[in-house]
Coordinates of C-alpha atoms and ligand atoms in Angstrom, one line a residue:
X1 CA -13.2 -54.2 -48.8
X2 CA -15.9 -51.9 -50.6
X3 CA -13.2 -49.7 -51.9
X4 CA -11.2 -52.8 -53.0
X5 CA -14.1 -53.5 -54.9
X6 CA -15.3 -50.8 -56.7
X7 CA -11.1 -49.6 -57.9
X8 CA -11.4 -53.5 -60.0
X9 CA -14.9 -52.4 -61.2
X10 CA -13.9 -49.3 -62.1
X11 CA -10.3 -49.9 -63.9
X12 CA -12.2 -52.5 -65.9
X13 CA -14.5 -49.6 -66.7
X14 CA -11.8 -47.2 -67.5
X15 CA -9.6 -49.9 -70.2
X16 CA -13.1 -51.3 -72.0
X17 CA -13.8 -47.9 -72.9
X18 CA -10.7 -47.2 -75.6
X19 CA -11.6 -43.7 -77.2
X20 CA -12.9 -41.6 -74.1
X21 CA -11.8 -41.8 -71.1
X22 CA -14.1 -42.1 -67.7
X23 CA -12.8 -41.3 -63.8
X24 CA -14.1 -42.7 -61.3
X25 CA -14.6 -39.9 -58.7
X26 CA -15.8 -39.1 -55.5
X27 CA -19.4 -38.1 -54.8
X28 CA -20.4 -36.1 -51.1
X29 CA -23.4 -33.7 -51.2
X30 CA -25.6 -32.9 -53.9
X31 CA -27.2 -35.4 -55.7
X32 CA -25.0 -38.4 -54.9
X33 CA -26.4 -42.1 -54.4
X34 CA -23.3 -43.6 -52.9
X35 CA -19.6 -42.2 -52.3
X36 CA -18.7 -42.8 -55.6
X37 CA -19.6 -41.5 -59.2
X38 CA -18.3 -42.4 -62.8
X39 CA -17.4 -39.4 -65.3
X40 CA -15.2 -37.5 -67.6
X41 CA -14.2 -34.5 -65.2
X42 CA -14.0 -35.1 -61.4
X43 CA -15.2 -31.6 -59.8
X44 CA -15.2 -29.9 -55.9
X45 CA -17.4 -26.9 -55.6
X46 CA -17.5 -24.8 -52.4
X47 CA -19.8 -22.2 -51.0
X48 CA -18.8 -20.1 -48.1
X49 CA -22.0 -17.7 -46.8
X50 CA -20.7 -14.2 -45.7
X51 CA -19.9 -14.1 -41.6
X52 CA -20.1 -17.5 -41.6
X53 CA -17.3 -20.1 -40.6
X54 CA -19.3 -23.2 -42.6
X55 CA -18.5 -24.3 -46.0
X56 CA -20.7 -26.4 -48.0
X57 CA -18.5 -28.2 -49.7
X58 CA -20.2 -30.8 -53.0
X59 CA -18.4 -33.4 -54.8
X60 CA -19.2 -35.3 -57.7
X61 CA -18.6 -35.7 -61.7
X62 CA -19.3 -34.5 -64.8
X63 CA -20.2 -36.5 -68.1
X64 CA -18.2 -33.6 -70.2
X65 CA -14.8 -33.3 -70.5
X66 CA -14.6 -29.7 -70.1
X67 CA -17.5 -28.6 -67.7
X68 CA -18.5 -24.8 -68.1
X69 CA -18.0 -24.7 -64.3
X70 CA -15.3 -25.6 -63.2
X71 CA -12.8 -23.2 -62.2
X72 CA -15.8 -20.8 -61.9
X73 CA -15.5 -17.5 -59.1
X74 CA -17.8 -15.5 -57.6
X75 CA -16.5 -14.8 -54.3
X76 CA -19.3 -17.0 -52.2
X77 CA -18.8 -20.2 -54.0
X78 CA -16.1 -21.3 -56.0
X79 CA -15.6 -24.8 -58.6
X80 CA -12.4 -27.2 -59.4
X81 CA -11.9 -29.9 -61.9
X82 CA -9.6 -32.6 -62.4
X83 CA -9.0 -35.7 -64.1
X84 CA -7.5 -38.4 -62.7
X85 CA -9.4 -41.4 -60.2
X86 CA -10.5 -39.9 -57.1
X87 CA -8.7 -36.8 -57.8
X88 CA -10.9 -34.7 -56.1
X89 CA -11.5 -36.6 -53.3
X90 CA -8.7 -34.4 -50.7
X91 CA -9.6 -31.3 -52.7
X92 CA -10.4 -28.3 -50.8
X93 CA -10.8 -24.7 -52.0
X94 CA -11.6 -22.2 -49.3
X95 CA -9.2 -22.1 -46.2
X96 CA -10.4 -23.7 -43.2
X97 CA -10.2 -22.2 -39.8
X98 CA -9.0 -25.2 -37.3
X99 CA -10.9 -24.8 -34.4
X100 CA -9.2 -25.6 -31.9
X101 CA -10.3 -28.7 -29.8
X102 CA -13.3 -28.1 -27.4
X103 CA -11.0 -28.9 -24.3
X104 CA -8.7 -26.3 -25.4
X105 CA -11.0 -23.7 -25.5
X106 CA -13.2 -24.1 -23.0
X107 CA -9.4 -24.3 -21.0
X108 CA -8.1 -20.6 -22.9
X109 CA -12.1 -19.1 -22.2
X110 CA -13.1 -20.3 -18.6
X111 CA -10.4 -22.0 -16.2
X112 CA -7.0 -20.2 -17.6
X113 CA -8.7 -16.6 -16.2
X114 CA -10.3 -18.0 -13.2
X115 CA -6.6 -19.6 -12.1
X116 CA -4.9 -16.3 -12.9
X117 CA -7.4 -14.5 -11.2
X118 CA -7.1 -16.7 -7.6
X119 CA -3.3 -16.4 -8.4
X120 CA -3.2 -12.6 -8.7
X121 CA -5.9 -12.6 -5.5
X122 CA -3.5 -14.8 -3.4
X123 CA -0.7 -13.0 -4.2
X124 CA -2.1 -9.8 -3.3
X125 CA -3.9 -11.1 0.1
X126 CA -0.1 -12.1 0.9
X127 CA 1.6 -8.8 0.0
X128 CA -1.3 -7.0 2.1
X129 CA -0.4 -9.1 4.9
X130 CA 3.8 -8.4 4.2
X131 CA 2.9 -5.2 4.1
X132 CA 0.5 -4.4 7.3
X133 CA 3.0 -6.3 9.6
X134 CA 5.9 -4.4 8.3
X135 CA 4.3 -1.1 8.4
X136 CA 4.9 -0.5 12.6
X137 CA 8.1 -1.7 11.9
X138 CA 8.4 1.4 9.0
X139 CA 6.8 4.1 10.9
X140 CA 8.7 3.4 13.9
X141 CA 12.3 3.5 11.8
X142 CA 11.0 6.4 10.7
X143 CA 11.4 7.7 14.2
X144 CA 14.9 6.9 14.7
X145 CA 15.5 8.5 10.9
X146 CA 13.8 11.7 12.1
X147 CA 16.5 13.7 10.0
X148 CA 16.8 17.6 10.1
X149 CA 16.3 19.5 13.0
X150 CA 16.0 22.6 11.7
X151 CA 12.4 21.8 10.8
X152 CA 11.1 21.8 13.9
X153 CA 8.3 24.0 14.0
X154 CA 6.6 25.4 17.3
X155 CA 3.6 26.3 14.5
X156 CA 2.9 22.7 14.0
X157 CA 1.9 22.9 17.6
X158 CA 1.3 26.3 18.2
X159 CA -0.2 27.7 21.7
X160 CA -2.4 24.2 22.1
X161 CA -2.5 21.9 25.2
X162 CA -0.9 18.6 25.7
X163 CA -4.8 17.7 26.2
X164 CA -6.2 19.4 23.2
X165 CA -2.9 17.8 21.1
X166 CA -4.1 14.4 22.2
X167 CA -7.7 14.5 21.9
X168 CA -7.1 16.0 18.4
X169 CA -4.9 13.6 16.7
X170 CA -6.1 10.2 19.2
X171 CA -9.6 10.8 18.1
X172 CA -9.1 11.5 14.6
X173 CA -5.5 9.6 14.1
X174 CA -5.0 6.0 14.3
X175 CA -6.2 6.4 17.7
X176 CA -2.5 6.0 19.2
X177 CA -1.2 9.2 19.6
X178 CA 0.8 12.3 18.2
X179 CA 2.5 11.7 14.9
X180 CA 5.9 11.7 14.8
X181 CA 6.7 14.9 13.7
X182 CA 4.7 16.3 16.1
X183 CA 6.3 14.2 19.0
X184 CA 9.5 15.3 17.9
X185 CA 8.4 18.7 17.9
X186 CA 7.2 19.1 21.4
X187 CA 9.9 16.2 22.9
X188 CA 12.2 19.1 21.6
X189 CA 10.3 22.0 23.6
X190 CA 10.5 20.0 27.0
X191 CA 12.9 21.5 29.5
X192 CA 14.1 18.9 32.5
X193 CA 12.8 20.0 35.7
X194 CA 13.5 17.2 38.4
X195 CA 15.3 13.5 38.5
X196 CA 12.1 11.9 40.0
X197 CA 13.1 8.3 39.8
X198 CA 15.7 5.8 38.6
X199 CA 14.6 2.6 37.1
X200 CA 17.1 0.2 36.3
X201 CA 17.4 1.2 32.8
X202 CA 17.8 4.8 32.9
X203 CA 16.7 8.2 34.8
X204 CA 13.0 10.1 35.0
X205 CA 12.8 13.3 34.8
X206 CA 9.8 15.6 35.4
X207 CA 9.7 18.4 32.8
X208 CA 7.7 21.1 31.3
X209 CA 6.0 21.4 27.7
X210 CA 4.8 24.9 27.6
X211 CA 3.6 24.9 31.5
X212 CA 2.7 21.2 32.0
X213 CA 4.2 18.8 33.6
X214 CA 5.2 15.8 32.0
X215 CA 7.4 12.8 32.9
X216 CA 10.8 12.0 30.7
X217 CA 12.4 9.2 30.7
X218 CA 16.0 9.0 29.6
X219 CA 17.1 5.4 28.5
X220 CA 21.0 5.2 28.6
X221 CA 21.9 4.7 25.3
X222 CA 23.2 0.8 25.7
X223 CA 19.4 0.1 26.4
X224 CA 18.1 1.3 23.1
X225 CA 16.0 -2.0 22.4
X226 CA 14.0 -1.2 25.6
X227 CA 13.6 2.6 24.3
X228 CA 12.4 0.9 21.2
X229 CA 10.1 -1.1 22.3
X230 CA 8.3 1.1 24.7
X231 CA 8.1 3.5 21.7
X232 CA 6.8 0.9 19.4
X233 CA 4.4 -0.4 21.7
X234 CA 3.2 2.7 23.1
X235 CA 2.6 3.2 19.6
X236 CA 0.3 0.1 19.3
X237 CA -3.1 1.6 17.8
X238 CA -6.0 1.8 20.7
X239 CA -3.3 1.5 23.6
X240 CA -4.8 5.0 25.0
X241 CA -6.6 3.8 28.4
X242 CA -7.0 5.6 31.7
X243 CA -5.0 2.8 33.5
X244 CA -2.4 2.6 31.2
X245 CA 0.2 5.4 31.6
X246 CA -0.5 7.9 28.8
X247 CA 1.6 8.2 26.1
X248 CA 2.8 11.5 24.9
X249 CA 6.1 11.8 22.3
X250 CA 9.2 9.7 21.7
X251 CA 12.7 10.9 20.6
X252 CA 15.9 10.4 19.3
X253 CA 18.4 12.5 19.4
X254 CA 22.5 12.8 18.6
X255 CA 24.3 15.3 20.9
X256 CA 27.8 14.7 21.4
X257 CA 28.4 12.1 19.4
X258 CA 25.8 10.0 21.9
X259 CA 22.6 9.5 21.5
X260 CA 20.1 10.6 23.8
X261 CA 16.8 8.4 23.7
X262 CA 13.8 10.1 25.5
X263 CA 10.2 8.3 26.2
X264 CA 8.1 11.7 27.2
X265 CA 4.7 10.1 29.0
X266 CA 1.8 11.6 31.7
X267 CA 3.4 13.3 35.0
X268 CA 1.9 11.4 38.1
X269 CA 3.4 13.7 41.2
X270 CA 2.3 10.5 43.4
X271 CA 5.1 8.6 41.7
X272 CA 5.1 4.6 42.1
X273 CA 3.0 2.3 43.5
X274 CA 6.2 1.0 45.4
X275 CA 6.8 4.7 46.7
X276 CA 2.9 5.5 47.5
X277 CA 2.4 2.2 49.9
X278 CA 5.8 3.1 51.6
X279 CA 4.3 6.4 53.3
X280 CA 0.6 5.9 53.0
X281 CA -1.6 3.0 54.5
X282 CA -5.1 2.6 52.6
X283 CA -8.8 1.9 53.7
X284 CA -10.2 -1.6 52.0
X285 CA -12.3 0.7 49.9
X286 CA -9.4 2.1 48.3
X287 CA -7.6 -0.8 48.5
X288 CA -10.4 -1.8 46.0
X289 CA -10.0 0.9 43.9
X290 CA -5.7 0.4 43.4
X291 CA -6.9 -3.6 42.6
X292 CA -9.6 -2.4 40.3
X293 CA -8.0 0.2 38.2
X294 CA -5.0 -2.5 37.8
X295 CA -6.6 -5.5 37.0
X296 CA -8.4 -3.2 34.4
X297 CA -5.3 -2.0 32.9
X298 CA -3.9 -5.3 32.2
X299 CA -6.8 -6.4 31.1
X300 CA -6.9 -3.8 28.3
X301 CA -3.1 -4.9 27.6
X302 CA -4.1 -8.6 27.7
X303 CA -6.3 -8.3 25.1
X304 CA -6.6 -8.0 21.3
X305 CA -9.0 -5.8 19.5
X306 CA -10.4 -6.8 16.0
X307 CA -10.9 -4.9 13.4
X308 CA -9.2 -2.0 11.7
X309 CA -8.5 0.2 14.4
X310 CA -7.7 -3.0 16.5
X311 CA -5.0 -3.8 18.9
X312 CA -2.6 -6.7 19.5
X313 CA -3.0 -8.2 23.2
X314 CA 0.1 -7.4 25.0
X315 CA 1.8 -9.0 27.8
X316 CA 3.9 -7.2 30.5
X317 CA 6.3 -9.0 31.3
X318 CA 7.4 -7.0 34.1
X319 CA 4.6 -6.1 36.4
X320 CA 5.5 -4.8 39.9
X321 CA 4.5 -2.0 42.2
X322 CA 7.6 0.1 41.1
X323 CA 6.2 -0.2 37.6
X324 CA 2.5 1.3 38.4
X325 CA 2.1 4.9 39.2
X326 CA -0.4 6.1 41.2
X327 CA -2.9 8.9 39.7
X328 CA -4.4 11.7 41.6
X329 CA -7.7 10.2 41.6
X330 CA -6.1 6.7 43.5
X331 CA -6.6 5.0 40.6
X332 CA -3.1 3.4 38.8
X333 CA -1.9 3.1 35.6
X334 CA 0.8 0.7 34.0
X335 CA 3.8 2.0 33.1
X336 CA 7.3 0.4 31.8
X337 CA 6.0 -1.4 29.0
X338 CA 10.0 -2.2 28.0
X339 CA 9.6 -5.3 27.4
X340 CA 5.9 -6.4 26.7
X341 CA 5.3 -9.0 24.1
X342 CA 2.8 -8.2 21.6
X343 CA 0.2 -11.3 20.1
X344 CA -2.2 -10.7 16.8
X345 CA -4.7 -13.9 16.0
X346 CA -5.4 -12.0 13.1
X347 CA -2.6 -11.3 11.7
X348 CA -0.8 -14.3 13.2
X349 CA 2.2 -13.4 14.7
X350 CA 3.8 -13.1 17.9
X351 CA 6.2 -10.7 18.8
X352 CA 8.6 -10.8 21.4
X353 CA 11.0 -8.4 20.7
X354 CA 14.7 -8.5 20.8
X355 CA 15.1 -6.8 23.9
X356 CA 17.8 -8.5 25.9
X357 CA 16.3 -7.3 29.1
X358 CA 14.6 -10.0 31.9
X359 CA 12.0 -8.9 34.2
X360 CA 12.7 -8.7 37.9
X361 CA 13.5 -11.8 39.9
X362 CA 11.6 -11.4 43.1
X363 CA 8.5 -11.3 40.7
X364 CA 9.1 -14.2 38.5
X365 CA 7.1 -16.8 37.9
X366 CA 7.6 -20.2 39.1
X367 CA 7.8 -21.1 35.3
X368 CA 9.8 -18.9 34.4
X369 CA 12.5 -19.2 37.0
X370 CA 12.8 -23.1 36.6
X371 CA 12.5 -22.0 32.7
X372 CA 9.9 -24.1 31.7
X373 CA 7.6 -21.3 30.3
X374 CA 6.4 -22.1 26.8
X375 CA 8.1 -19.3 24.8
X376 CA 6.4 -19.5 21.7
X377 CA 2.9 -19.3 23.7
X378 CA 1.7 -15.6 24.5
X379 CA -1.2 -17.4 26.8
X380 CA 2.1 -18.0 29.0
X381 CA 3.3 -14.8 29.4
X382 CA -0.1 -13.4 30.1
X383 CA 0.3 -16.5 32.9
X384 CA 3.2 -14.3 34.4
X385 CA 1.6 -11.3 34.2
X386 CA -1.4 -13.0 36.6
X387 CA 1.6 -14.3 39.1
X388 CA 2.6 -10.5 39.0
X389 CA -0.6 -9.1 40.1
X390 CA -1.1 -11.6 42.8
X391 CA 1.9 -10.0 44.2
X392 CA 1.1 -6.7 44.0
X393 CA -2.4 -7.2 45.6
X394 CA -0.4 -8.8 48.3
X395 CA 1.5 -5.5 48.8
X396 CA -1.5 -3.5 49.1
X397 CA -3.6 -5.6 51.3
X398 CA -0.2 -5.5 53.7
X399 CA -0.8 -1.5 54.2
X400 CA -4.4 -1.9 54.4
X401 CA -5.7 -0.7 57.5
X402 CA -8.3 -3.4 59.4
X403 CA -9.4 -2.8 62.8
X404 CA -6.9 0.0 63.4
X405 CA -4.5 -2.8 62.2
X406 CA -1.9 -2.5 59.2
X407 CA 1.4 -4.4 58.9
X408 CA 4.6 -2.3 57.4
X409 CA 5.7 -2.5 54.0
X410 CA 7.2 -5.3 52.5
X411 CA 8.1 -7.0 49.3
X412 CA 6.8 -10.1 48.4
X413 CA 9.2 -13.1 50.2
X414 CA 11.0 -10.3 52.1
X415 CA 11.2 -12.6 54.7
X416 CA 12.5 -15.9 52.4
X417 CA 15.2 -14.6 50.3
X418 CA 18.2 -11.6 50.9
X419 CA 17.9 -8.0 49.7
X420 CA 18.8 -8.4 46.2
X421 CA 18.0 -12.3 45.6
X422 CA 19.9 -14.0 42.7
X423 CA 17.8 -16.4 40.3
X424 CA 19.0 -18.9 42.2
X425 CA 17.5 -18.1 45.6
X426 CA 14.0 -17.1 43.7
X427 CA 14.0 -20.7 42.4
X428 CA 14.8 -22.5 45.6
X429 CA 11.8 -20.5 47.6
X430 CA 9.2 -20.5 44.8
X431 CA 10.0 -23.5 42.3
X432 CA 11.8 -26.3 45.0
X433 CA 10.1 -25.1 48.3
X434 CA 6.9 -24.0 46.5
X435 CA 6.7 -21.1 49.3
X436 CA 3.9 -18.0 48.7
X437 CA 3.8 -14.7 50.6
X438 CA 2.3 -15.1 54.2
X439 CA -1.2 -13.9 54.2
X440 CA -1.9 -13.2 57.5
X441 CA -5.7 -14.4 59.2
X442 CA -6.6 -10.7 60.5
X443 CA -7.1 -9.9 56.5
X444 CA -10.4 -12.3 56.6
X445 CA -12.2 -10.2 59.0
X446 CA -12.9 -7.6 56.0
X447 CA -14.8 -8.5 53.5
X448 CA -12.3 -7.1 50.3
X449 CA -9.2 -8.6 51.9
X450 CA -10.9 -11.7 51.9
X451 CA -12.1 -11.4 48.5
X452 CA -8.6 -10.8 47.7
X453 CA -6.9 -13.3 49.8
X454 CA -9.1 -15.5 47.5
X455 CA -8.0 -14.3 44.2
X456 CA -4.2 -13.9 45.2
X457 CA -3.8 -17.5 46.0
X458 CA -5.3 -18.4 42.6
X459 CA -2.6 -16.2 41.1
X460 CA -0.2 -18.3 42.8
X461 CA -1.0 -21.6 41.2
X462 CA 2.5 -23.7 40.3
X463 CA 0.7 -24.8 37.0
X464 CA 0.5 -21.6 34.6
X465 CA -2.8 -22.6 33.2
X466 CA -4.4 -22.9 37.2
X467 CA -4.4 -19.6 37.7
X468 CA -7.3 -16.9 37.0
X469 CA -7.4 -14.4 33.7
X470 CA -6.7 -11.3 34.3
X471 CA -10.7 -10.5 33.0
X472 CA -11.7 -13.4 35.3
X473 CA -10.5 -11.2 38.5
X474 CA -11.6 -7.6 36.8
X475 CA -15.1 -9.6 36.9
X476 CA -14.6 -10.8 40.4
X477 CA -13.2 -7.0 41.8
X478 CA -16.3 -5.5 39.6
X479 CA -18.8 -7.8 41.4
X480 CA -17.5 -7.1 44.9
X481 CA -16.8 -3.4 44.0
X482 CA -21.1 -3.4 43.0
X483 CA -22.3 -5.5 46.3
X484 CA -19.9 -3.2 48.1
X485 CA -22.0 -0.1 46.5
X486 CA -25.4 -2.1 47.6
X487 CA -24.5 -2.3 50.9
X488 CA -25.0 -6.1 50.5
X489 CA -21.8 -7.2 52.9
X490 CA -20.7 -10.5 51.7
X491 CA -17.9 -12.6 53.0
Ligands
ADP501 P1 12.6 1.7 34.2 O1 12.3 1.2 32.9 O2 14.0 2.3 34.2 O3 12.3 0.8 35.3 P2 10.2 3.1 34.9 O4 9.3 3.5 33.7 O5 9.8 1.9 35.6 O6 11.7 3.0 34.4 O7 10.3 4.4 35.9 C1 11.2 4.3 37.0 C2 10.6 5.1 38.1 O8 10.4 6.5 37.7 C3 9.2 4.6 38.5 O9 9.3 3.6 39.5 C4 8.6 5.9 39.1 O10 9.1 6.1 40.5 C5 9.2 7.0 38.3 N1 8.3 7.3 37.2 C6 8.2 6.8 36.0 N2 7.3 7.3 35.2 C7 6.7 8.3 35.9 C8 5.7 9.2 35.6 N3 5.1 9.2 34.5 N4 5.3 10.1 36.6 C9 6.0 10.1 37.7 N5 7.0 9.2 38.1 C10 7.3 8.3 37.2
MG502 MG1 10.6 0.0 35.7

């Protein structure tokens, strides 16, 4: 409405006034009064101050109709005329920068670097994690791709011990044992001694590596996934325990056109567990000692280690007395590890393998005959494991010698299924009938059988999650092991 105004004021302005001839023009900065001035020239003048962005921009009129400054240069500020209404109103001079809008900006210098950043982080927190999981994986095919033989080198292993071998490289290595050169190396020095045993899946040999003994066992070659996965999980980092049979080299080789798969480990003349409590009966005390060193061993399996040089809890899978060996100091060790199941929180997997191996019947749990075992859960495999163990101690109590009394030995349900049971006839007498091994009542005269008696009937639970942790007995055996020392008898 103002503008409306002043364009009739003006116009009337403009025709009353025949011989010169008067603008009306717009007025910003300066001296104005209003938006609007009256003259002969319209003018825009500019000034732009060195390293700066601002203009200060003025415009207005002149009475003259040729001013002396318009069109006037000096670099900083800078002067056009015109002549026409409100011609210079739109006028501009100088350039100006747009500046972009504050959103935008503060969106290009702040969140557009922070996302990219948490992008690029995620993505490499996720190729790490690709990366570590595939890396056993990698070194272990690097095994199988062990490649030339001609550069096998006795100087990579010169004149040392199996002993100083191992302490060297576990102590300063990953902490699992040789590398894989090296295992190659002296797996290719061994000469076969002795068939010592036959397991179901192949032969053991003891052999020699420059003057010691060591065990070798030969997988046949259609069993390579169990070869595999005893190599790759005797391989796990921080595996290395005194009851846990001590890993030495692993190797693949092609002779013949066939390939000979070797797993070279600690010699144990005593052999088996199975074989030991066939010829020799044991006092309760060492008894103890064969529960103890056991229930430590699958404890160390059982569990998982954090940190770098951690470990990922393992499950057996196929505990029995055939597959612990008996050391020279009566302690055992675990052995077989063909078809363990490996379980990282951390790293969030579980790994069962693709062995198609099963374990052995007469030891199966009742959940795993019936097949109602949780698969995807590794709590229920360490749940088989415990039913296992339960069995075992029930071996060794059998040849335990009480009051000049010792019964013979026996597998567990000799007496309630045939030589070689099927799956079937495991079911029936463990799932259907619910039937445990017979614990005879001359074993709670003596204070460990007792103890034992105890703990072996909470291995036997029908319901997996019943029975004891394997740490839950090592605490039990430890405490009885220490009253024992005390000479506190407790029953
Ligand atoms: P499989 O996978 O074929 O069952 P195992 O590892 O259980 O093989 O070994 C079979 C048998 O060989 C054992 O029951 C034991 O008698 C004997 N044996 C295995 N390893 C050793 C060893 N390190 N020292 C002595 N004897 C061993
Ligand atoms: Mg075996």
């Amino acid at each position: 409405m103002q503008n409306r105004i002043f364009w009739i004021l003006s116009l009337a302005f403009v025709t009353s006034a025949s011989d010169v001839t008067y603008y009306s023009c717009s007025c910003h900065g300066g001296g104005c009064s209003g938006n609007f001035c009256t003259g002969r020239t319209c003018f825009v003048t500019e000034e732009k101050l060195p390293d700066s962005k601002e203009i200060f921009r003025v415009r207005g009129c002149f009475n003259t109709s040729i001013a002396e400054q318009c069109n006037s240069r000096t670099g900083i500020t800078e002067a056009t005329c015109c002549y026409s209404h409100l011609c210079n109103a739109n006028i501009t001079i100088f350039p100006t920068e747009v500046e972009p809008p504050i959103t935008t900006s503060l969106l290009l210098v702040t969140i557009l670097p922070v996302g990219l950043l948490l992008i690029l982080a995620i993505l490499f927190t996720f190729l790490f994690w690709k990366l570590r999981r595939k890396s056993r994986k990698k070194s272990l095919a690097r095994l199988i791709d062990f490649g030339n033989p001609d550069i096998i080198n006795a100087s990579t292993v010169g004149d040392s011990t199996l002993g100083d071998l191992l302490d060297d490289y576990c102590t300063t290595g990953s902490g699992s044992g040789l590398p894989f050169l090296v295992q190659r190396t002296v797996a290719r020095q061994v000469t076969l001694v002795e068939c010592v045993g036959k397991g179901r899946y192949g032969e053991v040999w003891r052999g020699t590596w420059q003057g010691e003994n060591v065990a070798v066992k030969i997988f046949s070659s259609r069993d390579e996934q169990s070869w595999f996965r005893e190599t790759e999980i005797y391989n796990t980092v921080l595996l290395r325990h005194e009851n846990i049979l001590g890993f030495i080299a692993s190797d693949m080789t092609s002779r013949n056109s066939s390939t000979q798969l070797w797993l070279i480990t600690h010699y144990h003349d005593t052999g088996s567990l199975y074989d030991y409590l066939q010829r020799t009966t044991v006092d309760s005390k060492a008894c103890l000692q064969l529960a103890v060193s056991i229930i430590c061993g699958l404890v160390h399996l059982h569990v998982e280690i954090f940190g770098t040089q951690g470990k990922p809890a393992i499950a057996h899978r196929d505990l029995k007395s055939r597959n612990i060996l008996v050391k020279a100091n009566n302690q055992c060790c675990i052995a077989d590890l063909g078809l363990a199941v490996m379980h990282s929180q951390t790293e969030d997997y579980l790994d069962v393998g693709n062995n198609p191996r099963v374990g052995t019947k007469r030891y199966m749990a009742p959940e795993v005959l019936d097949e109602t075992i949780r698969t995807d859960s590794f709590e229920s495999y360490k749940q088989t494991d415990v039913w296992a163990y339960g069995l075992v101690l029930w071996e060794i109590c059998r040849r335990t010698v009480i009051n000049g009394m010792v019964e013979d030995y026996k597998p567990p349900f000799y007496d309630m299924v045939p030589h070689d049971p099927s799956f079937e006839d495991m079911k029936k007498v463990v799932c259907i009938d619910q039937q445990r091994p017979n614990i005879p009542n001359t074993w709670c005269v003596d204070n460990v059988l007792s103890a034992l008696r105890k703990i072996m009937r909470e291995c036997w639970y029908q319901s997996p999650s019943a029975r004891l942790t394997a740490l839950r007995i090592k605490k039990t055996l430890n405490n009885l092991k220490n009253s024992l020392q005390e000479g506190k008898q407790e029953c």
